[in-house]
Coordinates of C-alpha atoms in Angstrom, one line a residue:
Chain L
A1 CA -121.7 208.0 -2.4
Q2 CA -121.9 205.6 -5.3
S3 CA -123.6 206.9 -8.3
V4 CA -124.1 206.5 -12.0
T5 CA -124.8 209.5 -14.2
Q6 CA -126.2 209.6 -17.7
P7 CA -125.9 213.3 -18.8
D8 CA -128.3 213.0 -21.7
I9 CA -131.9 212.5 -20.9
H10 CA -133.0 212.4 -24.6
I11 CA -131.1 211.9 -27.8
T12 CA -132.3 212.0 -31.4
V13 CA -130.3 210.6 -34.3
S14 CA -131.0 209.8 -37.9
E15 CA -131.2 206.2 -39.0
G16 CA -127.8 205.1 -40.3
A17 CA -126.0 207.7 -38.2
S18 CA -123.5 206.8 -35.4
L19 CA -124.5 206.9 -31.8
E20 CA -122.8 207.5 -28.5
L21 CA -124.5 207.4 -25.2
R22 CA -122.6 208.8 -22.2
C23 CA -122.2 207.2 -18.8
N24 CA -120.1 208.3 -15.8
Y25 CA -119.8 206.5 -12.5
S26 CA -118.6 207.4 -9.1
Y27 CA -117.4 204.5 -7.0
G28 CA -114.8 203.7 -4.4
A29 CA -113.2 201.2 -6.7
T30 CA -113.7 200.1 -10.3
P31 CA -117.1 198.7 -10.4
Y32 CA -118.6 196.2 -12.7
L33 CA -120.4 198.1 -15.5
F34 CA -123.4 197.3 -17.5
W35 CA -125.6 198.7 -20.3
Y36 CA -129.3 197.6 -20.4
V37 CA -132.0 198.5 -23.0
Q38 CA -135.7 198.8 -22.3
S39 CA -138.3 198.9 -25.0
P40 CA -141.7 200.4 -24.2
G41 CA -143.6 198.2 -21.9
Q42 CA -140.8 195.7 -21.6
G43 CA -138.3 194.6 -19.1
L44 CA -134.6 195.3 -19.2
Q45 CA -132.3 193.4 -21.6
L46 CA -128.6 193.3 -21.1
L47 CA -126.6 194.7 -24.0
L48 CA -123.1 194.3 -22.6
K49 CA -121.0 194.2 -19.5
Y50 CA -117.5 195.0 -18.3
F51 CA -115.8 193.3 -15.4
S52 CA -112.1 193.4 -16.3
G53 CA -109.6 193.0 -19.1
D54 CA -110.1 194.5 -22.5
T55 CA -111.6 197.9 -22.1
L56 CA -113.5 197.7 -25.4
V57 CA -116.5 195.4 -24.9
Q58 CA -118.7 194.0 -27.6
G59 CA -122.4 193.4 -27.0
I60 CA -125.5 192.3 -28.8
K61 CA -127.3 194.1 -31.6
G62 CA -124.0 195.7 -32.8
F63 CA -123.4 197.8 -29.7
E64 CA -120.0 198.3 -28.0
A65 CA -118.8 200.2 -25.0
E66 CA -115.4 201.5 -23.9
F67 CA -114.3 201.6 -20.3
K68 CA -112.0 204.6 -19.5
R69 CA -110.8 204.5 -16.0
S70 CA -109.2 208.0 -16.2
Q71 CA -112.5 209.5 -17.1
S72 CA -114.7 207.2 -15.0
S73 CA -116.7 206.6 -18.1
F74 CA -118.4 203.7 -19.9
N75 CA -119.9 205.1 -23.1
L76 CA -122.1 203.0 -25.3
R77 CA -121.6 203.3 -29.1
K78 CA -123.1 202.0 -32.3
P79 CA -121.7 202.8 -35.8
S80 CA -125.0 202.8 -37.6
V81 CA -128.4 203.1 -35.8
H82 CA -131.5 201.3 -36.9
W83 CA -135.1 202.4 -36.3
S84 CA -135.5 199.4 -34.0
D85 CA -132.9 200.8 -31.7
A86 CA -135.3 203.4 -30.4
A87 CA -135.7 202.6 -26.7
E88 CA -134.5 203.7 -23.3
Y89 CA -130.9 202.9 -22.4
F90 CA -129.7 202.4 -18.8
C91 CA -126.1 202.4 -17.6
A92 CA -125.6 200.5 -14.3
A93 CA -122.8 199.7 -11.9
S94 CA -122.3 197.2 -9.1
S95 CA -119.7 195.9 -6.7
N96 CA -119.3 192.2 -6.3
T97 CA -122.4 192.0 -4.2
G98 CA -124.4 192.3 -7.4
K99 CA -126.4 195.3 -6.1
L100 CA -127.0 197.4 -9.2
I101 CA -127.1 201.2 -9.2
F102 CA -128.7 202.6 -12.3
G103 CA -128.3 205.9 -14.1
Q104 CA -131.5 207.9 -14.9
G105 CA -131.6 206.5 -18.4
T106 CA -131.3 208.0 -21.9
T107 CA -134.2 207.9 -24.3
L108 CA -133.1 207.3 -27.9
Q109 CA -135.3 208.5 -30.7
V110 CA -134.4 207.5 -34.3
K111 CA -135.5 209.7 -37.2
P112 CA -136.2 208.0 -40.5
Chain H
D1 CA -135.6 178.5 -19.6
A2 CA -138.7 180.7 -19.3
G3 CA -136.8 183.6 -17.7
V4 CA -138.0 185.6 -14.7
I5 CA -141.7 185.4 -14.4
Q6 CA -143.8 188.1 -12.8
S7 CA -147.5 188.3 -12.1
P8 CA -149.7 190.1 -12.6
R9 CA -148.5 192.1 -15.5
H10 CA -150.9 194.9 -14.7
E11 CA -152.7 195.7 -11.5
V12 CA -155.2 198.5 -10.8
T13 CA -156.4 198.9 -7.3
E14 CA -157.9 201.5 -5.0
M15 CA -156.1 203.4 -2.3
G16 CA -156.0 201.5 0.9
Q17 CA -156.2 198.0 -0.7
E18 CA -153.5 195.4 -0.2
V19 CA -151.5 194.6 -3.3
T20 CA -149.3 191.5 -3.8
L21 CA -146.8 191.2 -6.6
R22 CA -145.3 187.8 -7.4
C23 CA -142.0 186.7 -8.9
K24 CA -140.5 183.4 -10.0
P25 CA -136.8 183.6 -10.6
I26 CA -134.8 181.6 -13.1
S27 CA -134.2 178.1 -11.7
G28 CA -130.8 177.8 -10.0
H29 CA -130.3 181.5 -9.4
D30 CA -129.4 182.3 -5.8
Y31 CA -130.1 186.1 -5.8
L32 CA -133.4 187.8 -6.2
F33 CA -133.9 191.6 -6.5
W34 CA -137.0 193.8 -6.4
Y35 CA -136.8 197.2 -8.2
R36 CA -139.3 200.0 -8.6
Q37 CA -139.3 202.3 -11.7
T38 CA -140.9 205.7 -11.7
M39 CA -140.5 208.8 -13.9
M40 CA -139.4 210.9 -11.0
R41 CA -136.9 208.5 -9.3
G42 CA -135.9 206.1 -12.1
L43 CA -134.9 202.6 -11.2
E44 CA -134.5 202.0 -7.5
L45 CA -133.5 198.8 -5.7
L46 CA -136.0 198.0 -3.0
I47 CA -134.7 194.8 -1.5
Y48 CA -132.6 191.7 -2.4
F49 CA -132.3 188.2 -1.2
N50 CA -129.5 185.6 -1.3
N51 CA -130.5 182.0 -0.8
N52 CA -134.0 183.1 0.2
V53 CA -132.6 185.4 3.0
P54 CA -133.2 189.2 2.8
I55 CA -129.7 190.8 2.7
D56 CA -130.5 194.5 2.1
D57 CA -133.9 196.1 2.5
S58 CA -132.6 199.7 2.9
G59 CA -134.5 200.7 -0.3
M60 CA -137.9 199.7 1.0
P61 CA -139.7 203.0 1.2
E62 CA -141.7 202.4 4.4
D63 CA -143.4 199.8 6.6
R64 CA -146.2 199.5 4.2
F65 CA -143.9 197.5 2.0
S66 CA -142.8 194.0 2.8
A67 CA -141.1 191.2 0.8
K68 CA -140.8 187.5 1.4
M69 CA -139.0 184.6 -0.3
P70 CA -140.4 181.4 1.2
N71 CA -138.4 179.2 -1.2
A72 CA -135.9 179.4 -4.0
S73 CA -138.6 179.6 -6.7
F74 CA -141.0 182.2 -5.4
S75 CA -141.0 185.7 -3.9
T76 CA -143.7 188.3 -3.1
L77 CA -143.7 192.0 -2.7
K78 CA -146.7 193.3 -0.7
I79 CA -148.0 196.8 -0.2
Q80 CA -150.5 197.3 2.6
P81 CA -152.2 199.7 2.5
S82 CA -151.5 201.0 -1.0
E83 CA -151.3 204.7 -1.9
P84 CA -151.4 206.5 -5.2
R85 CA -147.7 207.4 -4.9
D86 CA -147.0 203.7 -5.1
S87 CA -148.0 203.7 -8.7
A88 CA -145.0 202.5 -10.6
V89 CA -143.5 199.5 -12.6
Y90 CA -142.1 196.9 -10.2
F91 CA -139.4 194.6 -11.6
C92 CA -138.0 191.4 -10.3
A93 CA -134.5 190.2 -11.3
S94 CA -132.5 187.2 -10.5
R95 CA -128.8 186.2 -10.7
Y96 CA -126.5 183.3 -10.2
S97 CA -123.5 184.3 -8.2
G98 CA -121.3 181.4 -9.5
T99 CA -117.7 181.6 -8.5
S100 CA -116.9 185.2 -9.4
G101 CA -119.9 187.1 -8.1
T102 CA -120.0 189.1 -11.2
D103 CA -122.8 187.5 -13.2
T104 CA -125.7 189.2 -14.8
Q105 CA -129.0 190.1 -13.4
Y106 CA -131.9 189.0 -15.6
F107 CA -135.1 191.0 -15.4
G108 CA -138.7 190.0 -15.6
P109 CA -141.2 191.9 -17.7
G110 CA -142.4 194.0 -14.7
T111 CA -145.8 194.6 -13.0
R112 CA -147.4 197.9 -13.8
L113 CA -149.2 199.0 -10.6
T114 CA -151.8 201.8 -10.7
V115 CA -153.3 202.9 -7.4
L116 CA -156.4 205.1 -7.8

């Protein structure tokens, strides 16, 4: 069955520190991959997406993600976290039907 | 563009009542999706439409749930009768398939439903 796994439910980092959020997928073929961010009480905003080509993808707000086929992973990174990055982050995958399957989400807390 | 619009933003109702959630997709988008978000189950796809036609409703939890898309600019998700376990945030999203079928889903702000 197709699935997306985010192993870390909750992560706390200090402001200015680097961040990596993990995402693993299980799909029949290489899916399209996405990272969304959700602030409290808000909808989901797309950070970045991978369809094909360069495996290192740049997104908004200084985020990037790297697709690693051999590890079935699509981890999200940011070199220096800001307090405003505190939110819930969702990894998602889809086939070309556009039907998204989401991971359970990772809540990021930023310490001052 | 105003983005995906959902109404109401908050709904509080009593068990047994009918609830109707509304969504206006981004103009020109040909796919519309309804999701439900709960602490226990995360984000789940309930149903999606392509060109106003329901394509996959396998995520609809039971017959109490129904969704319609009478035209390209409006969709409803109805729960009748509502139950406390339906309490969740319901999101609508839309997407333009373009030529590659890989384009992004844009989410509305959600409707927070509380069934007492």
